[in-house]
PDB file of C-alpha atoms and ligand atoms in Angstrom:
ATOM      1  CA  MET A   1      -7.662  18.219  -0.430  1.00 92.00           C
ATOM      2  CA  ILE A   2      -6.095  14.801  -0.905  1.00 93.00           C
ATOM      3  CA  ARG A   3      -5.509  14.369   2.816  1.00 92.00           C
ATOM      4  CA  ASP A   4      -9.272  14.515   3.371  1.00 95.00           C
ATOM      5  CA  GLU A   5     -10.316  12.451   0.352  1.00 97.00           C
ATOM      6  CA  PHE A   6     -11.335   8.806   0.224  1.00 98.00           C
ATOM      7  CA  TYR A   7     -11.687   5.970  -2.213  1.00 98.00           C
ATOM      8  CA  VAL A   8     -14.611   3.633  -1.596  1.00 98.00           C
ATOM      9  CA  LEU A   9     -13.777  -0.076  -1.440  1.00 98.00           C
ATOM     10  CA  SER A  10     -16.022  -2.695  -3.045  1.00 98.00           C
ATOM     11  CA  ASN A  11     -17.639  -3.345   0.345  1.00 97.00           C
ATOM     12  CA  GLY A  12     -18.518   0.342   0.814  1.00 98.00           C
ATOM     13  CA  ILE A  13     -15.700   1.139   3.265  1.00 97.00           C
ATOM     14  CA  ASN A  14     -14.029   4.555   2.909  1.00 98.00           C
ATOM     15  CA  ILE A  15     -10.255   4.436   2.618  1.00 98.00           C
ATOM     16  CA  PRO A  16      -8.043   7.562   2.690  1.00 98.00           C
ATOM     17  CA  LYS A  17      -6.512   8.209  -0.749  1.00 98.00           C
ATOM     18  CA  ILE A  18      -2.929   8.357   0.486  1.00 98.00           C
ATOM     19  CA  ALA A  19      -1.149   6.374   3.196  1.00 98.00           C
ATOM     20  CA  PHE A  20       2.101   6.715   5.059  1.00 98.00           C
ATOM     21  CA  GLY A  21       4.318   3.735   4.238  1.00 97.00           C
ATOM     22  CA  THR A  22       6.667   2.171   6.797  1.00 97.00           C
ATOM     23  CA  TRP A  23       8.555  -0.464   4.803  1.00 96.00           C
ATOM     24  CA  GLN A  24      12.278  -0.124   5.655  1.00 93.00           C
ATOM     25  CA  VAL A  25      11.507   2.213   8.553  1.00 95.00           C
ATOM     26  CA  LYS A  26      13.492   0.919  11.519  1.00 96.00           C
ATOM     27  CA  PRO A  27      11.610  -0.216  14.614  1.00 97.00           C
ATOM     28  CA  GLY A  28      12.034   2.028  17.652  1.00 97.00           C
ATOM     29  CA  ASP A  29      12.555   5.772  17.461  1.00 97.00           C
ATOM     30  CA  GLU A  30      12.670   5.980  13.664  1.00 97.00           C
ATOM     31  CA  ALA A  31       9.286   4.290  13.156  1.00 98.00           C
ATOM     32  CA  TYR A  32       7.715   5.933  16.203  1.00 98.00           C
ATOM     33  CA  ASN A  33       8.833   9.447  15.270  1.00 97.00           C
ATOM     34  CA  SER A  34       8.024   9.236  11.581  1.00 97.00           C
ATOM     35  CA  VAL A  35       4.553   7.764  12.145  1.00 98.00           C
ATOM     36  CA  LEU A  36       3.748  10.259  14.882  1.00 98.00           C
ATOM     37  CA  THR A  37       4.936  13.076  12.605  1.00 98.00           C
ATOM     38  CA  ALA A  38       2.828  11.726   9.739  1.00 98.00           C
ATOM     39  CA  LEU A  39      -0.261  11.501  11.936  1.00 98.00           C
ATOM     40  CA  LYS A  40       0.245  15.028  13.245  1.00 97.00           C
ATOM     41  CA  LEU A  41       0.646  16.323   9.694  1.00 97.00           C
ATOM     42  CA  GLY A  42      -2.659  14.815   8.631  1.00 96.00           C
ATOM     43  CA  TYR A  43      -2.065  11.288   7.290  1.00 98.00           C
ATOM     44  CA  LYS A  44      -5.005   9.140   8.337  1.00 97.00           C
ATOM     45  CA  HIS A  45      -3.818   5.876   6.861  1.00 98.00           C
ATOM     46  CA  ILE A  46      -0.711   4.000   8.037  1.00 98.00           C
ATOM     47  CA  ASP A  47       0.616   0.940   6.241  1.00 98.00           C
ATOM     48  CA  THR A  48       2.813  -1.565   8.042  1.00 98.00           C
ATOM     49  CA  ALA A  49       3.432  -5.327   8.152  1.00 98.00           C
ATOM     50  CA  LEU A  50       4.404  -7.921  10.721  1.00 98.00           C
ATOM     51  CA  ALA A  51       7.488  -8.573   8.590  1.00 97.00           C
ATOM     52  CA  TYR A  52       8.643  -4.937   8.924  1.00 97.00           C
ATOM     53  CA  GLN A  53       9.090  -5.592  12.658  1.00 97.00           C
ATOM     54  CA  ASN A  54       7.918  -2.071  13.435  1.00 97.00           C
ATOM     55  CA  GLU A  55       4.272  -2.698  14.355  1.00 98.00           C
ATOM     56  CA  GLU A  56       4.877  -2.019  18.042  1.00 98.00           C
ATOM     57  CA  SER A  57       6.447   1.365  17.313  1.00 98.00           C
ATOM     58  CA  VAL A  58       3.642   2.163  14.871  1.00 98.00           C
ATOM     59  CA  GLY A  59       1.080   1.199  17.527  1.00 98.00           C
ATOM     60  CA  LYS A  60       2.737   3.393  20.131  1.00 98.00           C
ATOM     61  CA  ALA A  61       2.704   6.361  17.744  1.00 98.00           C
ATOM     62  CA  ILE A  62      -0.974   5.753  16.991  1.00 98.00           C
ATOM     63  CA  LYS A  63      -1.768   5.692  20.699  1.00 98.00           C
ATOM     64  CA  ASP A  64       0.296   8.785  21.477  1.00 98.00           C
ATOM     65  CA  SER A  65      -1.226  10.736  18.591  1.00 98.00           C
ATOM     66  CA  LYS A  66      -4.487  10.618  20.585  1.00 98.00           C
ATOM     67  CA  ILE A  67      -6.395  10.655  17.299  1.00 98.00           C
ATOM     68  CA  ASP A  68      -9.787   8.988  17.533  1.00 97.00           C
ATOM     69  CA  ARG A  69      -9.385   5.391  16.308  1.00 97.00           C
ATOM     70  CA  LYS A  70     -12.408   5.784  14.044  1.00 97.00           C
ATOM     71  CA  GLU A  71     -10.587   8.573  12.166  1.00 97.00           C
ATOM     72  CA  LEU A  72      -7.696   6.277  11.299  1.00 98.00           C
ATOM     73  CA  PHE A  73      -7.187   3.546   8.739  1.00 98.00           C
ATOM     74  CA  ILE A  74      -4.561   0.959   9.674  1.00 98.00           C
ATOM     75  CA  THR A  75      -3.263  -1.638   7.240  1.00 98.00           C
ATOM     76  CA  THR A  76      -0.941  -4.496   8.110  1.00 98.00           C
ATOM     77  CA  LYS A  77       0.057  -7.743   6.452  1.00 98.00           C
ATOM     78  CA  LEU A  78       0.323 -11.448   7.101  1.00 98.00           C
ATOM     79  CA  PRO A  79       3.984 -12.454   6.510  1.00 98.00           C
ATOM     80  CA  ALA A  80       4.542 -14.128   3.160  1.00 97.00           C
ATOM     81  CA  ASP A  81       5.980 -17.256   4.769  1.00 96.00           C
ATOM     82  CA  ILE A  82       3.029 -17.777   7.131  1.00 98.00           C
ATOM     83  CA  LYS A  83       0.191 -19.580   5.413  1.00 98.00           C
ATOM     84  CA  GLY A  84      -2.676 -21.782   6.584  1.00 98.00           C
ATOM     85  CA  TYR A  85      -5.881 -21.239   8.574  1.00 98.00           C
ATOM     86  CA  ASN A  86      -4.668 -21.438  12.182  1.00 98.00           C
ATOM     87  CA  GLU A  87      -1.351 -19.819  11.369  1.00 98.00           C
ATOM     88  CA  THR A  88      -3.200 -16.830   9.909  1.00 98.00           C
ATOM     89  CA  ILE A  89      -5.412 -16.365  12.956  1.00 98.00           C
ATOM     90  CA  GLU A  90      -2.367 -16.566  15.200  1.00 98.00           C
ATOM     91  CA  ALA A  91      -0.346 -14.036  13.179  1.00 98.00           C
ATOM     92  CA  PHE A  92      -3.357 -11.723  12.992  1.00 98.00           C
ATOM     93  CA  ASN A  93      -3.643 -11.766  16.791  1.00 98.00           C
ATOM     94  CA  THR A  94       0.072 -11.008  17.098  1.00 98.00           C
ATOM     95  CA  SER A  95      -0.274  -7.987  14.795  1.00 98.00           C
ATOM     96  CA  LEU A  96      -3.316  -6.740  16.654  1.00 98.00           C
ATOM     97  CA  LYS A  97      -1.438  -7.033  19.946  1.00 98.00           C
ATOM     98  CA  ASN A  98       1.697  -5.376  18.556  1.00 98.00           C
ATOM     99  CA  LEU A  99      -0.365  -2.490  17.266  1.00 98.00           C
ATOM    100  CA  GLY A 100      -2.464  -2.263  20.439  1.00 98.00           C
ATOM    101  CA  LEU A 101      -5.651  -2.280  18.367  1.00 98.00           C
ATOM    102  CA  GLU A 102      -9.001  -4.038  18.612  1.00 98.00           C
ATOM    103  CA  TYR A 103      -9.566  -4.272  14.884  1.00 98.00           C
ATOM    104  CA  LEU A 104      -7.721  -3.642  11.624  1.00 98.00           C
ATOM    105  CA  ASP A 105      -8.983  -1.580   8.729  1.00 98.00           C
ATOM    106  CA  SER A 106      -7.181  -3.705   6.182  1.00 98.00           C
ATOM    107  CA  TYR A 107      -5.291  -6.977   6.432  1.00 98.00           C
ATOM    108  CA  LEU A 108      -3.360  -8.305   3.448  1.00 98.00           C
ATOM    109  CA  ILE A 109      -1.602 -11.539   2.489  1.00 98.00           C
ATOM    110  CA  HIS A 110       1.887 -10.138   1.976  1.00 98.00           C
ATOM    111  CA  ALA A 111       2.780 -12.257  -1.053  1.00 98.00           C
ATOM    112  CA  PRO A 112       1.570 -15.389  -2.881  1.00 98.00           C
ATOM    113  CA  TRP A 113       4.778 -17.222  -1.903  1.00 97.00           C
ATOM    114  CA  PRO A 114       7.515 -16.888   0.723  1.00 96.00           C
ATOM    115  CA  TRP A 115      10.145 -14.285  -0.247  1.00 95.00           C
ATOM    116  CA  SER A 116      12.746 -17.032   0.091  1.00 94.00           C
ATOM    117  CA  ASN A 117      11.003 -18.976  -2.692  1.00 94.00           C
ATOM    118  CA  VAL A 118       9.377 -16.538  -5.105  1.00 95.00           C
ATOM    119  CA  GLY A 119       7.072 -18.320  -7.546  1.00 94.00           C
ATOM    120  CA  LEU A 120       6.491 -21.400  -5.347  1.00 96.00           C
ATOM    121  CA  ASP A 121       3.005 -22.813  -5.949  1.00 96.00           C
ATOM    122  CA  CYS A 122       1.123 -22.032  -2.710  1.00 97.00           C
ATOM    123  CA  LYS A 123      -2.406 -22.022  -4.174  1.00 97.00           C
ATOM    124  CA  ALA A 124      -3.905 -24.480  -1.690  1.00 97.00           C
ATOM    125  CA  LYS A 125      -2.273 -22.793   1.300  1.00 98.00           C
ATOM    126  CA  ASN A 126      -3.336 -19.369   0.073  1.00 98.00           C
ATOM    127  CA  VAL A 127      -6.945 -20.576  -0.118  1.00 98.00           C
ATOM    128  CA  GLU A 128      -6.788 -21.812   3.502  1.00 98.00           C
ATOM    129  CA  THR A 129      -5.281 -18.477   4.485  1.00 98.00           C
ATOM    130  CA  TRP A 130      -7.959 -16.604   2.585  1.00 98.00           C
ATOM    131  CA  LYS A 131     -10.693 -18.536   4.423  1.00 98.00           C
ATOM    132  CA  ALA A 132      -9.219 -17.432   7.746  1.00 98.00           C
ATOM    133  CA  MET A 133      -9.131 -13.828   6.543  1.00 98.00           C
ATOM    134  CA  ILE A 134     -12.785 -14.062   5.482  1.00 98.00           C
ATOM    135  CA  ASP A 135     -13.749 -15.432   8.904  1.00 98.00           C
ATOM    136  CA  LEU A 136     -11.924 -12.580  10.662  1.00 98.00           C
ATOM    137  CA  TYR A 137     -13.652 -10.143   8.317  1.00 98.00           C
ATOM    138  CA  ASN A 138     -17.080 -11.655   8.998  1.00 98.00           C
ATOM    139  CA  LYS A 139     -16.436 -11.334  12.731  1.00 98.00           C
ATOM    140  CA  GLY A 140     -15.811  -7.606  12.246  1.00 98.00           C
ATOM    141  CA  LEU A 141     -12.168  -7.855  13.333  1.00 98.00           C
ATOM    142  CA  ILE A 142     -10.997  -6.597   9.933  1.00 98.00           C
ATOM    143  CA  LYS A 143     -12.899  -3.984   7.917  1.00 98.00           C
ATOM    144  CA  SER A 144     -11.406  -4.987   4.572  1.00 98.00           C
ATOM    145  CA  ILE A 145      -9.217  -7.845   3.382  1.00 98.00           C
ATOM    146  CA  GLY A 146      -6.844  -8.160   0.519  1.00 98.00           C
ATOM    147  CA  VAL A 147      -3.586  -9.307  -0.938  1.00 98.00           C
ATOM    148  CA  SER A 148      -0.223  -7.901  -1.903  1.00 98.00           C
ATOM    149  CA  ASN A 149       2.082  -8.782  -4.789  1.00 98.00           C
ATOM    150  CA  PHE A 150      -0.720 -10.950  -6.244  1.00 98.00           C
ATOM    151  CA  ARG A 151      -1.367 -11.136  -9.968  1.00 97.00           C
ATOM    152  CA  GLU A 152      -4.500 -12.393 -11.685  1.00 97.00           C
ATOM    153  CA  GLU A 153      -3.340 -16.015 -11.565  1.00 97.00           C
ATOM    154  CA  ASP A 154      -2.748 -15.723  -7.816  1.00 98.00           C
ATOM    155  CA  ILE A 155      -6.100 -14.066  -7.078  1.00 98.00           C
ATOM    156  CA  LYS A 156      -8.293 -16.351  -9.185  1.00 98.00           C
ATOM    157  CA  PRO A 157      -7.886 -19.496  -7.012  1.00 98.00           C
ATOM    158  CA  LEU A 158      -8.989 -17.513  -3.939  1.00 98.00           C
ATOM    159  CA  VAL A 159     -12.130 -16.341  -5.684  1.00 98.00           C
ATOM    160  CA  GLU A 160     -12.879 -19.743  -7.209  1.00 98.00           C
ATOM    161  CA  ALA A 161     -12.673 -21.405  -3.779  1.00 98.00           C
ATOM    162  CA  THR A 162     -14.614 -18.829  -1.774  1.00 98.00           C
ATOM    163  CA  GLY A 163     -16.481 -16.483  -4.132  1.00 98.00           C
ATOM    164  CA  PHE A 164     -14.852 -13.640  -2.214  1.00 98.00           C
ATOM    165  CA  TYR A 165     -12.755 -11.084  -4.108  1.00 98.00           C
ATOM    166  CA  PRO A 166      -9.998  -9.202  -2.331  1.00 98.00           C
ATOM    167  CA  GLN A 167     -10.947  -5.592  -1.737  1.00 98.00           C
ATOM    168  CA  VAL A 168      -7.328  -4.470  -2.120  1.00 98.00           C
ATOM    169  CA  ASP A 169      -4.163  -5.540  -3.937  1.00 98.00           C
ATOM    170  CA  GLN A 170      -0.995  -3.792  -2.820  1.00 98.00           C
ATOM    171  CA  ILE A 171       1.557  -3.928  -5.627  1.00 98.00           C
ATOM    172  CA  ARG A 172       4.828  -2.299  -6.645  1.00 97.00           C
ATOM    173  CA  PHE A 173       3.489   0.557  -8.745  1.00 97.00           C
ATOM    174  CA  PHE A 174       5.210   3.681 -10.000  1.00 96.00           C
ATOM    175  CA  LEU A 175       5.974   5.502 -13.226  1.00 96.00           C
ATOM    176  CA  GLY A 176       7.454   3.035 -15.680  1.00 94.00           C
ATOM    177  CA  ASN A 177       6.432   0.048 -13.561  1.00 95.00           C
ATOM    178  CA  THR A 178       2.666   0.008 -13.554  1.00 96.00           C
ATOM    179  CA  GLN A 179       1.970  -3.718 -14.002  1.00 95.00           C
ATOM    180  CA  GLU A 180      -0.782  -3.030 -16.522  1.00 96.00           C
ATOM    181  CA  ALA A 181      -2.166  -6.598 -16.611  1.00 97.00           C
ATOM    182  CA  THR A 182      -2.689  -6.658 -12.838  1.00 98.00           C
ATOM    183  CA  TYR A 183      -3.921  -3.060 -12.969  1.00 98.00           C
ATOM    184  CA  GLU A 184      -6.591  -3.923 -15.559  1.00 98.00           C
ATOM    185  CA  TYR A 185      -7.684  -7.071 -13.708  1.00 98.00           C
ATOM    186  CA  CYS A 186      -8.067  -5.122 -10.461  1.00 98.00           C
ATOM    187  CA  LYS A 187     -10.008  -2.310 -12.158  1.00 98.00           C
ATOM    188  CA  LYS A 188     -12.353  -4.855 -13.717  1.00 98.00           C
ATOM    189  CA  HIS A 189     -13.065  -6.506 -10.366  1.00 98.00           C
ATOM    190  CA  ASN A 190     -13.203  -3.342  -8.286  1.00 98.00           C
ATOM    191  CA  ILE A 191     -10.047  -4.210  -6.349  1.00 98.00           C
ATOM    192  CA  LEU A 192      -8.284  -1.058  -5.155  1.00 98.00           C
ATOM    193  CA  ILE A 193      -4.582  -0.939  -5.938  1.00 98.00           C
ATOM    194  CA  MET A 194      -2.351   0.317  -3.141  1.00 98.00           C
ATOM    195  CA  ALA A 195       0.834   1.533  -4.806  1.00 98.00           C
ATOM    196  CA  TYR A 196       3.909   0.570  -2.824  1.00 97.00           C
ATOM    197  CA  SER A 197       7.268   2.215  -3.607  1.00 96.00           C
ATOM    198  CA  PRO A 198       5.456   5.052  -5.456  1.00 96.00           C
ATOM    199  CA  LEU A 199       8.811   6.874  -5.687  1.00 95.00           C
ATOM    200  CA  ALA A 200      10.588   3.667  -6.727  1.00 94.00           C
ATOM    201  CA  THR A 201      12.201   3.847  -3.281  1.00 91.00           C
ATOM    202  CA  GLY A 202      13.724   7.150  -4.366  1.00 91.00           C
ATOM    203  CA  ASN A 203      15.383   5.768  -7.510  1.00 91.00           C
ATOM    204  CA  LEU A 204      13.103   7.407 -10.060  1.00 92.00           C
ATOM    205  CA  LEU A 205      13.525  11.009  -9.009  1.00 94.00           C
ATOM    206  CA  LYS A 206      16.304  11.879 -11.483  1.00 93.00           C
ATOM    207  CA  ASP A 207      14.390  10.621 -14.514  1.00 95.00           C
ATOM    208  CA  LYS A 208      14.583  13.145 -17.366  1.00 96.00           C
ATOM    209  CA  ILE A 209      10.941  12.995 -18.473  1.00 97.00           C
ATOM    210  CA  LEU A 210       9.733  13.129 -14.880  1.00 97.00           C
ATOM    211  CA  ASN A 211      11.854  16.219 -14.243  1.00 97.00           C
ATOM    212  CA  GLU A 212      10.583  17.945 -17.392  1.00 98.00           C
ATOM    213  CA  VAL A 213       6.992  17.455 -16.261  1.00 98.00           C
ATOM    214  CA  ALA A 214       7.830  18.497 -12.686  1.00 98.00           C
ATOM    215  CA  GLU A 215       9.376  21.725 -13.967  1.00 98.00           C
ATOM    216  CA  LYS A 216       6.302  22.490 -16.031  1.00 98.00           C
ATOM    217  CA  TYR A 217       4.081  22.247 -12.930  1.00 98.00           C
ATOM    218  CA  ASN A 218       6.689  23.868 -10.693  1.00 98.00           C
ATOM    219  CA  VAL A 219       6.588  20.978  -8.219  1.00 98.00           C
ATOM    220  CA  THR A 220       9.123  18.344  -7.147  1.00 98.00           C
ATOM    221  CA  PRO A 221       9.471  15.068  -9.082  1.00 98.00           C
ATOM    222  CA  ALA A 222       8.209  13.249  -5.959  1.00 98.00           C
ATOM    223  CA  LYS A 223       4.916  15.129  -6.125  1.00 98.00           C
ATOM    224  CA  ILE A 224       4.466  14.182  -9.792  1.00 98.00           C
ATOM    225  CA  CYS A 225       5.058  10.510  -8.897  1.00 98.00           C
ATOM    226  CA  LEU A 226       2.405  10.613  -6.166  1.00 98.00           C
ATOM    227  CA  ARG A 227      -0.085  12.632  -8.157  1.00 98.00           C
ATOM    228  CA  TYR A 228       0.377  10.202 -11.059  1.00 98.00           C
ATOM    229  CA  CYS A 229      -0.667   7.312  -8.771  1.00 98.00           C
ATOM    230  CA  ILE A 230      -3.767   9.188  -7.643  1.00 98.00           C
ATOM    231  CA  GLN A 231      -4.781  10.054 -11.205  1.00 98.00           C
ATOM    232  CA  ARG A 232      -4.484   6.368 -12.124  1.00 98.00           C
ATOM    233  CA  GLY A 233      -6.926   5.637  -9.284  1.00 98.00           C
ATOM    234  CA  THR A 234      -4.329   3.953  -7.073  1.00 98.00           C
ATOM    235  CA  LEU A 235      -3.476   4.662  -3.452  1.00 98.00           C
ATOM    236  CA  PRO A 236       0.177   5.661  -2.978  1.00 98.00           C
ATOM    237  CA  LEU A 237       2.107   4.769   0.190  1.00 97.00           C
ATOM    238  CA  PRO A 238       5.069   7.175   0.234  1.00 97.00           C
ATOM    239  CA  LYS A 239       7.622   6.588   2.960  1.00 95.00           C
ATOM    240  CA  SER A 240       9.974   9.146   4.421  1.00 95.00           C
ATOM    241  CA  THR A 241      11.772   9.679   7.684  1.00 94.00           C
ATOM    242  CA  HIS A 242      12.118  13.446   7.127  1.00 95.00           C
ATOM    243  CA  GLU A 243       9.412  15.762   8.360  1.00 97.00           C
ATOM    244  CA  GLU A 244       9.595  18.194   5.435  1.00 97.00           C
ATOM    245  CA  ARG A 245       9.215  15.344   2.943  1.00 97.00           C
ATOM    246  CA  ILE A 246       6.459  13.639   4.945  1.00 97.00           C
ATOM    247  CA  LYS A 247       4.627  16.956   4.796  1.00 97.00           C
ATOM    248  CA  ALA A 248       5.358  17.692   1.135  1.00 97.00           C
ATOM    249  CA  ASN A 249       4.186  14.233   0.046  1.00 97.00           C
ATOM    250  CA  LEU A 250       0.710  15.006   1.355  1.00 96.00           C
ATOM    251  CA  ASP A 251       0.494  18.289  -0.506  1.00 96.00           C
ATOM    252  CA  ILE A 252      -0.397  17.065  -3.980  1.00 97.00           C
ATOM    253  CA  ASP A 253      -3.523  19.028  -4.786  1.00 97.00           C
ATOM    254  CA  PHE A 254      -2.902  19.793  -8.440  1.00 97.00           C
ATOM    255  CA  GLU A 255      -3.933  18.151 -11.672  1.00 98.00           C
ATOM    256  CA  ILE A 256      -1.594  16.641 -14.256  1.00 98.00           C
ATOM    257  CA  LYS A 257      -3.061  17.242 -17.722  1.00 98.00           C
ATOM    258  CA  LYS A 258      -3.784  14.279 -19.956  1.00 98.00           C
ATOM    259  CA  GLU A 259      -0.997  15.177 -22.400  1.00 98.00           C
ATOM    260  CA  ASP A 260       1.485  15.089 -19.512  1.00 98.00           C
ATOM    261  CA  MET A 261       0.068  11.829 -18.109  1.00 98.00           C
ATOM    262  CA  ASP A 262       0.666  10.434 -21.623  1.00 98.00           C
ATOM    263  CA  LYS A 263       4.212  11.734 -21.537  1.00 98.00           C
ATOM    264  CA  LEU A 264       4.804  10.210 -18.077  1.00 97.00           C
ATOM    265  CA  ASN A 265       3.504   6.910 -19.428  1.00 97.00           C
ATOM    266  CA  THR A 266       6.429   6.815 -21.847  1.00 96.00           C
ATOM    267  CA  ILE A 267       8.933   6.554 -18.976  1.00 95.00           C
ATOM    268  CA  ARG A 268      10.865   3.311 -19.257  1.00 90.00           C
ATOM    269  CA  ASN A 269      13.505   2.229 -16.782  1.00 86.00           C
ATOM    270  CA  PRO A 270      14.600  -1.353 -17.329  1.00 81.00           C
ATOM    271  CA  GLU A 271      16.562  -1.355 -14.064  1.00 82.00           C
ATOM    272  CA  LEU A 272      13.472  -0.572 -12.005  1.00 87.00           C
ATOM    273  CA  ASP A 273      10.895  -2.408 -14.075  1.00 85.00           C
ATOM    274  CA  ARG A 274      10.093  -5.516 -12.045  1.00 86.00           C
ATOM    275  CA  PRO A 275       6.898  -6.646 -10.364  1.00 88.00           C
ATOM    276  CA  TYR A 276       8.113  -7.263  -6.821  1.00 87.00           C
ATOM    277  CA  ARG A 277      10.239  -5.650  -4.191  1.00 79.00           C
ATOM    278  CA  SER A 278      13.882  -6.667  -4.184  1.00 66.00           C
TER     279      SER A 278
HETATM  280  P1  A2P B 301      13.867   9.556   3.275  1.00 67.45           P
HETATM  281  O1  A2P B 301      13.210   8.513   4.151  1.00 67.45           O
HETATM  282  O2  A2P B 301      15.298   9.785   3.622  1.00 67.45           O
HETATM  283  O3  A2P B 301      13.067  10.835   3.188  1.00 67.45           O
HETATM  284  P2  A2P B 301       9.122   4.948  -1.628  1.00 67.45           P
HETATM  285  O4  A2P B 301       8.014   5.686  -0.962  1.00 67.45           O
HETATM  286  O5  A2P B 301       8.951   4.748  -3.104  1.00 67.45           O
HETATM  287  O6  A2P B 301       9.491   3.668  -0.921  1.00 67.45           O
HETATM  288  O7  A2P B 301      10.439   5.885  -1.525  1.00 67.45           O
HETATM  289  C1  A2P B 301      11.018   6.131  -0.295  1.00 67.45           C
HETATM  290  C2  A2P B 301      12.375   6.761  -0.509  1.00 67.45           C
HETATM  291  O8  A2P B 301      12.225   8.047  -1.129  1.00 67.45           O
HETATM  292  C3  A2P B 301      13.087   6.992   0.776  1.00 67.45           C
HETATM  293  O9  A2P B 301      14.466   6.767   0.522  1.00 67.45           O
HETATM  294  C4  A2P B 301      12.841   8.452   1.105  1.00 67.45           C
HETATM  295  O10 A2P B 301      13.950   8.965   1.795  1.00 67.45           O
HETATM  296  C5  A2P B 301      12.715   9.064  -0.267  1.00 67.45           C
HETATM  297  N1  A2P B 301      11.721  10.164  -0.299  1.00 67.45           N
HETATM  298  C6  A2P B 301      10.507  10.185   0.258  1.00 67.45           C
HETATM  299  N2  A2P B 301       9.850  11.329  -0.013  1.00 67.45           N
HETATM  300  C7  A2P B 301      10.693  12.054  -0.777  1.00 67.45           C
HETATM  301  C8  A2P B 301      10.598  13.346  -1.377  1.00 67.45           C
HETATM  302  N3  A2P B 301       9.503  14.076  -1.254  1.00 67.45           N
HETATM  303  N4  A2P B 301      11.667  13.773  -2.095  1.00 67.45           N
HETATM  304  C9  A2P B 301      12.775  13.028  -2.226  1.00 67.45           C
HETATM  305  N5  A2P B 301      12.926  11.805  -1.682  1.00 67.45           N
HETATM  306  C10 A2P B 301      11.886  11.316  -0.968  1.00 67.45           C
END
C-alpha cells in the first residue's frame, strides 16, 4: 500500500511516497488538528516550511502523535528571502526548535529568489546557502538536502561550486503543469521531485478529461491526480483540513493504465499552467 511504500533518495535514504502538505494551513488548531489527524491515519511524511508559520503547531502534533521519531519523515524549508551561510544555520536552528526536533529528514531552499523579487539573480548567495546545507548534512543534522522551485539553471551553479547534487526538488507539479524540462533534468540526475499542489490547490478537480478518467476507475478526480503523480515517479504532498479527504488522499492503491496516463497528459489549462506558486 502507498502509505507503506518508499522511494529511495540518491544517498540511499528511504522517503515515504506520499506526504501531508501544510502550505496554507493556519498555525494553531487548524495545523495541529490536521497534522495529528494525518499522522493517526497513517501519513509518515509531513511537509512544512518556516514561511508557513505553522512549524510549532506541526511539531506539537508530531510530539502528541507519540509516533517513534524514526518512523517519521519531516521536511521543512529555508525561507526564500533568507540566503547566506550564517543566515541558513540560524534559520535551520529556528526550524528545529519550532518543530521540537533534533534532526530533519529533509531541508530545502524554498526558492532560488525571494518571492518579492522572482527571477532575481541570487546564484552566489544560493551557493553560500548550499554550503551551509551541506555542512548541516555532513554533521548528520539533516538526512537529505534539496531545493524547491529550482530549475536546471538554478541547480547547476550549486553543483558546479560544490559537486553536491540536491537529493530533492520540490516543484509545482500536477496534471497539465508538469514542468517537463525540470522533470527530465531531475530524472537524469536522480533528484526526487516532490509534487506540491498536486490537486492544483483544488482548481483542477472539475477538468473534463480528469473526470472522464476518474469515472472509468470509479474513483474521485483527486485520487487520479495523486495516483498520476506517483506513476510519474514524483512524491505528492496533498493538503486538506478535512479528515475524510485526508484519509481518502492516502487510499490510492490502484493503477492507471498507460492509455489513460496518455489521455491525462493531454490536459491543458492555461490558467493553471505556471511554474511557481502564486
Ligand atoms: P480542504 O483543505 O478544504 O479539504 P493541493 O494539495 O493541490 O494544495 O490542494 C489543496 C486543496 O484541495 C485544498 O483546498 C483542499 O481543501 C482541497 N482538497 C484536498 N483533498 C481533496 C479531495 N480529496 N477532494 C477535493 N478537494 C480536496
